[in-house]
Short mmCIF file of C-alpha atoms in Angstrom, two decimals:
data_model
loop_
_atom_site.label_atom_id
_atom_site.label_comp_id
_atom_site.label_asym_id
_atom_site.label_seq_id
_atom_site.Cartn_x
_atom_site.Cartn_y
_atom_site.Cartn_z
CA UNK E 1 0.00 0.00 0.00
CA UNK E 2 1.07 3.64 -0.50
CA UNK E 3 -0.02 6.81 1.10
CA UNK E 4 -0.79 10.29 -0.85
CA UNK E 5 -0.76 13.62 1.32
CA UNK E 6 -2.27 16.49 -0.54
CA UNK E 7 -1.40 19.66 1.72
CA UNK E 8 -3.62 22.14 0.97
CA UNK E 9 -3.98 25.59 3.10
CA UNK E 10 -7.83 24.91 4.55
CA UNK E 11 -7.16 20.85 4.55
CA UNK E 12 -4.95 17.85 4.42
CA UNK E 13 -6.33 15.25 2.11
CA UNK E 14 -4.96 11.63 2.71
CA UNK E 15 -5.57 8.47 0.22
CA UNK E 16 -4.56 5.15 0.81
CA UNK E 17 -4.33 3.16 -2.11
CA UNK E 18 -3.85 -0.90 -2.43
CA UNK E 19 -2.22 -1.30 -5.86
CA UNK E 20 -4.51 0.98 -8.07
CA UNK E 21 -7.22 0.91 -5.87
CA UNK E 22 -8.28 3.21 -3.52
CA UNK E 23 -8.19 1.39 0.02
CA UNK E 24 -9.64 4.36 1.98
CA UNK E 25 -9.93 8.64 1.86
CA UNK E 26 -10.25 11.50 4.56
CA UNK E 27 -9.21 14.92 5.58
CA UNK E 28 -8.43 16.88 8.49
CA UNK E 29 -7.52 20.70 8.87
CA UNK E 30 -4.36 21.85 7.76
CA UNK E 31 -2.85 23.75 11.57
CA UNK E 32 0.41 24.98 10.96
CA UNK E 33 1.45 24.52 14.59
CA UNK E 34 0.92 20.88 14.81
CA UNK E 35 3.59 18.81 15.52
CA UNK E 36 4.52 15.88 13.67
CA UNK E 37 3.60 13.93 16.28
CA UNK E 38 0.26 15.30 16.49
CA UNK E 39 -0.39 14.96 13.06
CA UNK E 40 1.31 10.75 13.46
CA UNK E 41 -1.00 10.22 16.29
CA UNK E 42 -4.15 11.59 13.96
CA UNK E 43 -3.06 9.70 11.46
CA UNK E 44 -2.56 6.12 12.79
CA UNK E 45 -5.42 6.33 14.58
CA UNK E 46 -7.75 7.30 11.13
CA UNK E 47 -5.40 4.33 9.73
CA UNK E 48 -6.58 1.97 12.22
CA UNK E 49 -10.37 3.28 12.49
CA UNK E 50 -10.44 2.06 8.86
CA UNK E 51 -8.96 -0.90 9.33
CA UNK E 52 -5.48 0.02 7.99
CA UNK E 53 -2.40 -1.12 9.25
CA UNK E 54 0.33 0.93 8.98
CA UNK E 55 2.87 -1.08 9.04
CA UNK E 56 1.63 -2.33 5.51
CA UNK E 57 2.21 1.22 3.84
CA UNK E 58 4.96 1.17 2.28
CA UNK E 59 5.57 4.22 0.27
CA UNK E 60 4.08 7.49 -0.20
CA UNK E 61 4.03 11.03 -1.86
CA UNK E 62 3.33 14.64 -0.42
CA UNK E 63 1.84 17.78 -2.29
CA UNK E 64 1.77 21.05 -0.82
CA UNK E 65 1.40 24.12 -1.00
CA UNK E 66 2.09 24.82 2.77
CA UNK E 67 6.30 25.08 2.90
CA UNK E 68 5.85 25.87 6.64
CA UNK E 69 4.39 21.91 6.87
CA UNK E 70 6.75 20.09 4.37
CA UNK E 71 9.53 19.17 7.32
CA UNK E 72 6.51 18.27 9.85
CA UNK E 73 4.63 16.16 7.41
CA UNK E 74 7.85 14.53 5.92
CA UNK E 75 9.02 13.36 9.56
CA UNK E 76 5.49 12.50 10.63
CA UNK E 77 5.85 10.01 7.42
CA UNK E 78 9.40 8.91 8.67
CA UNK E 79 8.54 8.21 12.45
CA UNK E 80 5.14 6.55 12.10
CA UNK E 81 4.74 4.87 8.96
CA UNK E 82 8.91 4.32 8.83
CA UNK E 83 8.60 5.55 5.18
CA UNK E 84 10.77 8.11 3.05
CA UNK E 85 7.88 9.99 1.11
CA UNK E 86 8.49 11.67 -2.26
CA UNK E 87 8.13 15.27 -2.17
CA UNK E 88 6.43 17.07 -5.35
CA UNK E 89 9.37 19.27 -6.37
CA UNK E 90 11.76 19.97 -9.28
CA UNK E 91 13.46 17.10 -10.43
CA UNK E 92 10.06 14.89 -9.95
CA UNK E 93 9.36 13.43 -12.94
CA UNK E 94 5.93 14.43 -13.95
CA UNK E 95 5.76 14.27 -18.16
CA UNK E 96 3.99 17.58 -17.82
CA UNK E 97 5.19 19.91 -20.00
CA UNK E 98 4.45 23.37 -18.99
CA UNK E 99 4.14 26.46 -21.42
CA UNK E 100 4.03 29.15 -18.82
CA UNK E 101 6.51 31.98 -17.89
CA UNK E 102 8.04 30.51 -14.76
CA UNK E 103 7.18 26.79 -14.02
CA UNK E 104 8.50 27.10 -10.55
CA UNK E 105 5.26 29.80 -9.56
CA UNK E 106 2.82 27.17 -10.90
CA UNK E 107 1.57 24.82 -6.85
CA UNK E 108 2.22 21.66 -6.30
CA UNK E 109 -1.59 21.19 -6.82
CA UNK E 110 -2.32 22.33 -10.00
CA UNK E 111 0.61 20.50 -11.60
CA UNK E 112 -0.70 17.14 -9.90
CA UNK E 113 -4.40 17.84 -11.47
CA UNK E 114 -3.11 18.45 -14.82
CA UNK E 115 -1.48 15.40 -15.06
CA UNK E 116 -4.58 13.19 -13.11
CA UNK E 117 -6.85 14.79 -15.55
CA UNK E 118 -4.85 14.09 -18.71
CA UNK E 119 -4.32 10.34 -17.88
CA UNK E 120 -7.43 9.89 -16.63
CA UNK E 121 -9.74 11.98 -19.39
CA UNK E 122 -7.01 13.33 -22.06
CA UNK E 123 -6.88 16.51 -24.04
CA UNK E 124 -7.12 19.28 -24.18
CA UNK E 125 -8.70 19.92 -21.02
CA UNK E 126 -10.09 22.98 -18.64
CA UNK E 127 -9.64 21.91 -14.80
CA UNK E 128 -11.43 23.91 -12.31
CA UNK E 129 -10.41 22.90 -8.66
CA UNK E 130 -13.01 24.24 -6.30
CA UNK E 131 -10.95 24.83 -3.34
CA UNK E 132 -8.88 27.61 -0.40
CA UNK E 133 -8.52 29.66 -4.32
CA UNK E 134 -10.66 28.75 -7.21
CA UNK E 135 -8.60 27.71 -10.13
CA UNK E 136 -8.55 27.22 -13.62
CA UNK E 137 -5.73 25.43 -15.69
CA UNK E 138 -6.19 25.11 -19.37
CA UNK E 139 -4.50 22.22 -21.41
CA UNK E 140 -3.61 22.11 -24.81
CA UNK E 141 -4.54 19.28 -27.63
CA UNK E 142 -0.64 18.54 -27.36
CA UNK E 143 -1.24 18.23 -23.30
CA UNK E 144 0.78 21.43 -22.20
CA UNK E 145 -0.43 23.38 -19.69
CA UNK E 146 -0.72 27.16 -21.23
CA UNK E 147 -1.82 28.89 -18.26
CA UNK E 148 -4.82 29.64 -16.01
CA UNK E 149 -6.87 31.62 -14.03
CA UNK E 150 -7.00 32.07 -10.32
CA UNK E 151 -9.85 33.44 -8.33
CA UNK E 152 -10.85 33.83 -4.73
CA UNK E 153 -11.99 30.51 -2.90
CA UNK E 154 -15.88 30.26 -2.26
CA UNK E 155 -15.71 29.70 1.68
CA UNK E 156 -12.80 32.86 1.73
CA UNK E 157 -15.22 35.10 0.02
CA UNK E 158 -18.82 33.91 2.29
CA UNK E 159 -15.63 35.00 5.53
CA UNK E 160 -14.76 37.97 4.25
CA UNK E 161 -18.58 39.08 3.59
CA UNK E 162 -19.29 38.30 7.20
CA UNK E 163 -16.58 39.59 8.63
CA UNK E 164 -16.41 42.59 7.03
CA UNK E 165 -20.16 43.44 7.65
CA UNK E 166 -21.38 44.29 10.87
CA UNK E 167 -24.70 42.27 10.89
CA UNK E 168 -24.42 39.42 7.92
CA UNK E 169 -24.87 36.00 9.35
CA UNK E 170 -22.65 32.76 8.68
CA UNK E 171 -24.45 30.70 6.41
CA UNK E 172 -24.36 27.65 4.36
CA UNK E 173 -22.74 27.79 0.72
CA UNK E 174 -26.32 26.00 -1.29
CA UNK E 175 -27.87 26.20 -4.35
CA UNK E 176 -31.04 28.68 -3.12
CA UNK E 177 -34.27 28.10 -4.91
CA UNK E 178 -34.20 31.53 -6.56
CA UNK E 179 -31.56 34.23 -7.21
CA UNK E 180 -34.22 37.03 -5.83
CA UNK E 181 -33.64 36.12 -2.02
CA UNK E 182 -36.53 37.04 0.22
CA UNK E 183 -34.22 37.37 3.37
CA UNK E 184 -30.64 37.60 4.25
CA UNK E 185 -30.10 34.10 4.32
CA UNK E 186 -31.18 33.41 0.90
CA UNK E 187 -30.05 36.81 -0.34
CA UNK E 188 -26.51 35.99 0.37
CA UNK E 189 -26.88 32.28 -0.75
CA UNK E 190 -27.56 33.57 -4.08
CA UNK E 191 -25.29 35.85 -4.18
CA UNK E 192 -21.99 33.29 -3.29
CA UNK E 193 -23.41 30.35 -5.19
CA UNK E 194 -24.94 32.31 -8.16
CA UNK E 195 -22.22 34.75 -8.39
CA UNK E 196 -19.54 31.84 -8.41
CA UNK E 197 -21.53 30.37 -11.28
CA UNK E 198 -21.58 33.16 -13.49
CA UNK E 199 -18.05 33.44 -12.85
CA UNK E 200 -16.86 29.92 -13.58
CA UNK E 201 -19.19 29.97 -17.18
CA UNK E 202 -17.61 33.50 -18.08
CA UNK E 203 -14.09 31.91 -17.75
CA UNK E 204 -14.62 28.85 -19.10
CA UNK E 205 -16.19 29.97 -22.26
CA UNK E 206 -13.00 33.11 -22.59
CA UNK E 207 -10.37 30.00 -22.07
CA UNK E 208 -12.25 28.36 -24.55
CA UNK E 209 -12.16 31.02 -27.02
CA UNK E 210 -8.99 31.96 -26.53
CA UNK E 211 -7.40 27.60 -26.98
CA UNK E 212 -9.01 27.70 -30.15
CA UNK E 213 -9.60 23.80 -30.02
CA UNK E 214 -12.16 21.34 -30.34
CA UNK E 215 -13.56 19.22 -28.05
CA UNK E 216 -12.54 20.39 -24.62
CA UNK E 217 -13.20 18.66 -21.58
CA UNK E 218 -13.73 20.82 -18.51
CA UNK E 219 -13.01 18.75 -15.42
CA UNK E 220 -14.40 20.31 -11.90
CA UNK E 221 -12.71 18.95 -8.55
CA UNK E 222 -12.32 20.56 -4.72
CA UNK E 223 -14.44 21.05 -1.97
CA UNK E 224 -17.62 22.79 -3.97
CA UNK E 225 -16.93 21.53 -7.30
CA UNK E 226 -20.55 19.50 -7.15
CA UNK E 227 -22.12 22.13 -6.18
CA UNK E 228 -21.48 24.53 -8.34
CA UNK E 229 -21.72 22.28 -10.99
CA UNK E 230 -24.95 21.26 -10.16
CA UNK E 231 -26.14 24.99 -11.56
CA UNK E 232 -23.16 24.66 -14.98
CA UNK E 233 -23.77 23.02 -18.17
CA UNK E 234 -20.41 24.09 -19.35
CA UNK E 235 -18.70 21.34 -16.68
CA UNK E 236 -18.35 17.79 -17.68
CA UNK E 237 -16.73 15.75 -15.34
CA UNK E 238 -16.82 16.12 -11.61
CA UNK E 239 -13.69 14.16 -10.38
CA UNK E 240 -13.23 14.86 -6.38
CA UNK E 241 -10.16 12.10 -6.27
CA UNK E 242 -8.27 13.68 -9.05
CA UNK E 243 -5.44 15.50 -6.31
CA UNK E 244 -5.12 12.24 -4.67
CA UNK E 245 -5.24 9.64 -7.80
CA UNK E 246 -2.86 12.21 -9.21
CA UNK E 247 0.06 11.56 -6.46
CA UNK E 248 -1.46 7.90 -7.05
CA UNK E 249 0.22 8.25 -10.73
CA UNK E 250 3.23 10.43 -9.73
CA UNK E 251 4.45 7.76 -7.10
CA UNK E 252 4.47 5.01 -9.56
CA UNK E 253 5.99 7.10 -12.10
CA UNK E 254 8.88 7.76 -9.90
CA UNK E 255 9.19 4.84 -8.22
CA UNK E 256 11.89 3.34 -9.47
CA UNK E 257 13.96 5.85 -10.00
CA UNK E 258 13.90 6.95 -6.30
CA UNK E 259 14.50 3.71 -4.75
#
């Protein structure tokens, strides 16, 4: 078996996978000041809940996009699951070639979803990953990755409307029944969900445009991604394992070389 860590600012997304398959999934919140021992005590015990033991992981891989985490999750690895993970870095093999002005800017995340995405549904491809940011990554008929688009995350903007408003309520991010809200509630529901909608189609259909190919796929993941695409014709696919089946890929594509 072999672990995948996807280290993302709001979450941590773990997969354990048994060969190809996926053995079991879960997440916890990403807390900077955890220990590694914290986060190895979390961990064996979700291992065990599920009825994984962790003695029989043996490998895994770690994206992130949290540097201040890298050292804690890469010991946590080390001292309770007595594995050496893979980091997603330069020098990782990925096969992703990427037409963009400085590879090095592009996160760990949005390289591992291009490359999911194109094994899993080919090219060329838009993938829109719901999550802390919303982004967009737009992939060539040749499979390059020619850029993007990044917006602000759904939950981050619902916060900053509270919290910047002296009498808004918290409320749930859902698809309201109209977009003329009779209360606050629903006027702010349709205003996150609806808004987020129109802004998803209006990129999607200038990316598309401006590829000037046939036939692309767009490919919704993250947190949201179902339920904004519940509202979008223009997504095809939702894929909410593409992150973690992703590293799945990358650690077998590596593997040999790093043993």
């Amino acid at each position: 078996m072999i672990i995948c860590l996807d280290i993302g600012n709001t979450n941590i997304k773990y997969a354990v996978y048994d060969g190809q398959e996926l053995a079991i999934s879960f997440r916890i919140a990403t807390e900077v000041n955890k220990t590694s021992d914290e986060y190895g005590g979390q961990l064996i015990n979700m291992l065990r809940t599920n009825g994984v033991d962790p003695e029989s992981i043996k490998g895994g891989i770690i994206a992130s996009v949290v540097p201040q985490l890298d050292y804690t999750l890469d010991r946590m690895c080390r001292t309770y699951l007595n594995i050496k993970p893979m980091m997603l870095a330069p020098g990782l093999k990925t096969g992703m070639n990427m037409k963009v002005d400085d590879a090095k800017e592009v996160g760990a995340d949005r390289v591992v979803n291009n490359v999911s995405a194109i094994q899993k549904y080919g090219a060329p491809l838009i993938i829109i990953d719901f999550g802390t940011a919303t982004t967009f990554n737009a992939i060539d008929e040749k499979g390059q990755f020619i850029g993007g688009s990044i917006a602000p995350g759904i939950k981050g903007s619902l916060t900053s409307l509270v919290n910047g408003t002296a009498k808004l309520p918290r409320v749930e991010i859902e698809r309201p029944e109209h977009i003329i809200g009779k209360n606050t509630v629903t006027n702010m529901q349709s205003g996150i969900f609806y808004g987020f909608a129109g802004l998803v189609e209006y990129i999607v259909k200038g990316m598309k445009r401006e590829m000037k190919c046939e036939g692309v796929k767009v490919v919704a993941t993250g947190g949201f991604s179902d339920t904004i695409a519940s509202e979008l014709k223009c997504i095809d696919i939702v894929d909410k394992l593409l992150t973690l089946d992703g590293l799945k890929y990358l650690y077998y594509l590596n593997e040999k070389e790093m043993r």
